[in-house]
């Protein structure tokens, strides 16, 4: 866990979902790969050819942007697939229930946190699969609102999802902390906006937030 610029008074926390509120390499891979396979069908190429295109684009992007990562949604946009199509694919193809299970330790952690701060999720997945993910791990009740890919039709690190989250929470940036597993997508922009940031490697570090940080 790496902590950045925590506000003096923390009123709210913005959580990323995937690979932040759960740790499951199989689902982390599948939710990306199911879209890559769908893109392969559309293009009439093999799944391996599509995977190579995505990998090469991401490497090129990182090389041209000081090592920064690019989301799959924005990668597909560069291939001519609009965000609206990504939303449709994700809603149709993602099945978190097949990979994830109830996480009592996370439930206990969030039960403590929700008494201290407001909480919301901001994800690059649409609201429907995001909600199903939260339900699968047993924490949906803690997040009545989700800012998803189909809320602003912008993929992190765009500013719009984070601005929307602040508006819905009713807090200022300097009263909020962003938590996620990818610095470039989940943390860097919130820091620029004046929030604090907590970079985690998975849910095991989220368990420690209430004890060691907030």
Coordinates of C-alpha atoms in Angstrom, one line a residue:
X1 CA 0.0 0.0 0.0
X2 CA 1.3 3.5 -0.9
X3 CA -0.4 6.5 0.6
X4 CA -0.4 9.9 -1.1
X5 CA -1.3 13.4 0.3
X6 CA -4.1 12.4 2.7
X7 CA -6.4 15.3 3.5
X8 CA -6.5 16.6 7.1
X9 CA -10.2 15.9 7.2
X10 CA -11.4 12.9 5.2
X11 CA -15.1 12.9 4.5
X12 CA -15.3 10.5 1.6
X13 CA -13.6 7.6 -0.3
X14 CA -13.8 6.8 -4.0
X15 CA -13.1 3.1 -4.6
X16 CA -12.1 1.5 -7.9
X17 CA -13.7 -2.0 -8.1
X18 CA -11.7 -4.4 -10.2
X19 CA -8.5 -5.8 -8.7
X20 CA -9.1 -3.3 -5.8
X21 CA -12.2 -4.6 -4.0
X22 CA -11.4 -8.2 -5.0
X23 CA -8.2 -10.1 -5.9
X24 CA -8.9 -12.7 -8.7
X25 CA -6.5 -13.0 -11.5
X26 CA -8.8 -15.2 -13.5
X27 CA -11.6 -12.7 -13.6
X28 CA -9.2 -9.8 -14.0
X29 CA -8.0 -11.5 -17.2
X30 CA -11.4 -12.7 -18.4
X31 CA -13.2 -9.4 -18.2
X32 CA -10.5 -7.9 -20.5
X33 CA -10.2 -11.0 -22.7
X34 CA -13.9 -11.4 -23.4
X35 CA -13.9 -8.0 -25.0
X36 CA -10.8 -8.7 -27.0
X37 CA -12.3 -11.9 -28.3
X38 CA -15.5 -10.0 -29.3
X39 CA -13.3 -7.4 -31.1
X40 CA -11.6 -10.3 -32.9
X41 CA -14.9 -11.6 -34.1
X42 CA -15.9 -8.2 -35.4
X43 CA -12.6 -7.8 -37.2
X44 CA -12.6 -11.4 -38.5
X45 CA -9.2 -12.2 -36.9
X46 CA -8.1 -14.7 -34.3
X47 CA -8.3 -14.0 -30.6
X48 CA -4.5 -14.3 -30.4
X49 CA -4.1 -11.7 -33.2
X50 CA -6.5 -9.3 -31.3
X51 CA -4.6 -9.9 -28.1
X52 CA -1.4 -9.0 -29.9
X53 CA -2.9 -5.8 -31.3
X54 CA -4.0 -4.7 -27.8
X55 CA -0.7 -5.5 -26.2
X56 CA 1.3 -3.7 -28.9
X57 CA -0.9 -0.6 -28.7
X58 CA -0.6 -0.5 -24.9
X59 CA 3.2 -0.9 -25.1
X60 CA 3.4 1.9 -27.7
X61 CA 1.1 4.1 -25.7
X62 CA 3.3 3.6 -22.6
X63 CA 6.4 4.3 -24.5
X64 CA 5.0 7.6 -25.8
X65 CA 3.5 8.7 -22.5
X66 CA 6.3 8.3 -20.0
X67 CA 5.2 4.7 -19.1
X68 CA 1.6 5.6 -18.3
X69 CA -1.1 2.9 -18.8
X70 CA -4.1 3.2 -21.0
X71 CA -7.5 1.6 -20.3
X72 CA -9.0 -1.1 -22.5
X73 CA -11.9 1.2 -23.3
X74 CA -9.6 3.9 -24.6
X75 CA -7.6 1.3 -26.4
X76 CA -10.7 0.1 -28.2
X77 CA -11.6 3.7 -29.1
X78 CA -8.3 3.9 -30.9
X79 CA -9.3 0.8 -32.8
X80 CA -12.6 2.5 -33.9
X81 CA -14.8 0.9 -31.2
X82 CA -16.8 3.7 -29.5
X83 CA -17.3 3.6 -25.7
X84 CA -21.0 2.9 -26.3
X85 CA -20.0 -0.4 -28.0
X86 CA -17.7 -1.3 -25.1
X87 CA -20.6 -0.7 -22.7
X88 CA -22.8 -3.1 -24.7
X89 CA -20.1 -5.8 -24.9
X90 CA -19.3 -5.6 -21.2
X91 CA -23.0 -5.7 -20.2
X92 CA -23.4 -8.8 -22.4
X93 CA -20.2 -10.7 -21.7
X94 CA -19.1 -10.1 -18.1
X95 CA -20.1 -12.8 -15.6
X96 CA -18.5 -11.9 -12.2
X97 CA -20.6 -14.4 -10.4
X98 CA -18.7 -17.2 -12.0
X99 CA -15.4 -16.0 -10.5
X100 CA -16.1 -14.1 -7.3
X101 CA -17.5 -15.0 -3.9
X102 CA -18.7 -13.3 -0.7
X103 CA -15.8 -11.7 1.2
X104 CA -16.7 -11.4 4.8
X105 CA -13.5 -9.7 5.8
X106 CA -14.1 -6.9 3.2
X107 CA -17.7 -6.6 4.5
X108 CA -16.4 -6.2 8.0
X109 CA -13.9 -3.6 6.8
X110 CA -16.5 -1.5 4.9
X111 CA -18.9 -1.8 7.8
X112 CA -16.4 0.1 9.9
X113 CA -15.5 2.6 7.1
X114 CA -19.0 3.5 6.3
X115 CA -19.5 4.9 9.8
X116 CA -16.5 7.2 9.3
X117 CA -16.8 8.4 5.7
X118 CA -19.1 8.4 2.6
X119 CA -18.2 5.9 0.0
X120 CA -18.7 5.5 -3.8
X121 CA -17.3 3.4 -6.6
X122 CA -15.8 4.8 -9.8
X123 CA -15.2 2.1 -12.4
X124 CA -14.3 1.7 -16.1
X125 CA -16.9 -1.0 -16.3
X126 CA -20.6 -0.1 -16.9
X127 CA -22.9 0.1 -13.9
X128 CA -24.6 -3.3 -14.5
X129 CA -21.6 -5.6 -14.3
X130 CA -20.1 -3.3 -11.6
X131 CA -23.2 -3.8 -9.5
X132 CA -23.2 -7.6 -10.1
X133 CA -19.5 -7.6 -9.0
X134 CA -20.4 -5.9 -5.8
X135 CA -23.3 -8.2 -5.2
X136 CA -21.0 -11.3 -5.8
X137 CA -18.6 -10.2 -3.1
X138 CA -21.4 -9.2 -0.8
X139 CA -20.8 -5.4 -0.5
X140 CA -23.4 -3.9 -2.8
X141 CA -25.3 -2.3 0.1
X142 CA -22.3 -0.1 1.0
X143 CA -22.4 1.6 -2.5
X144 CA -25.9 2.8 -3.4
X145 CA -24.3 4.7 -6.3
X146 CA -21.7 3.7 -8.8
X147 CA -20.1 5.9 -11.4
X148 CA -19.6 3.6 -14.3
X149 CA -18.5 3.7 -17.9
X150 CA -22.1 4.4 -19.0
X151 CA -22.5 7.3 -16.5
X152 CA -20.3 9.7 -18.3
X153 CA -19.2 7.6 -21.3
X154 CA -15.6 8.4 -20.3
X155 CA -12.9 6.0 -19.3
X156 CA -10.6 6.7 -16.4
X157 CA -8.3 8.7 -16.2
X158 CA -10.9 11.2 -17.7
X159 CA -11.9 13.8 -15.1
X160 CA -15.6 13.5 -15.7
X161 CA -16.2 10.3 -13.6
X162 CA -14.3 11.7 -10.7
X163 CA -16.1 15.1 -10.8
X164 CA -19.4 13.2 -10.9
X165 CA -18.4 11.2 -7.9
X166 CA -17.6 14.3 -5.9
X167 CA -20.9 15.9 -6.9
X168 CA -22.9 12.8 -5.9
X169 CA -20.9 12.6 -2.6
X170 CA -21.4 16.3 -1.9
X171 CA -17.8 16.8 -0.9
X172 CA -14.8 18.8 -2.2
X173 CA -11.8 17.2 -3.7
X174 CA -9.6 18.1 -0.7
X175 CA -12.0 16.1 1.5
X176 CA -11.8 12.9 -0.5
X177 CA -9.4 10.0 -1.0
X178 CA -9.2 7.8 -4.1
X179 CA -8.4 4.1 -3.7
X180 CA -7.3 1.9 -6.6
X181 CA -4.8 -0.6 -7.9
X182 CA -3.5 1.4 -10.9
X183 CA -1.7 4.7 -10.3
X184 CA -2.1 6.1 -13.8
X185 CA -5.8 5.4 -14.0
X186 CA -7.1 5.5 -10.4
X187 CA -4.7 7.8 -8.4
X188 CA -2.8 10.3 -10.6
X189 CA -5.7 12.5 -11.7
X190 CA -7.4 12.5 -8.2
X191 CA -4.1 13.8 -6.8
X192 CA -4.0 16.6 -9.4
X193 CA -7.6 17.4 -8.4
X194 CA -6.5 17.9 -4.8
X195 CA -7.6 14.5 -3.4
X196 CA -5.5 12.0 -1.4
X197 CA -4.7 8.7 -2.9
X198 CA -4.1 5.1 -1.7
X199 CA -2.6 2.7 -4.2
X200 CA -3.3 -0.9 -3.3
X201 CA -2.1 -4.2 -4.9
X202 CA -5.5 -5.9 -4.2
X203 CA -8.2 -6.4 -1.6
X204 CA -5.8 -7.7 1.0
X205 CA -4.5 -4.1 1.4
X206 CA -8.0 -2.6 1.5
X207 CA -8.6 -4.7 4.6
X208 CA -5.9 -2.6 6.3
X209 CA -7.3 0.9 5.4
X210 CA -9.5 1.4 8.4
X211 CA -6.7 0.3 10.8
X212 CA -3.7 2.0 9.2
X213 CA -4.9 5.0 7.2
X214 CA -8.5 6.3 7.9

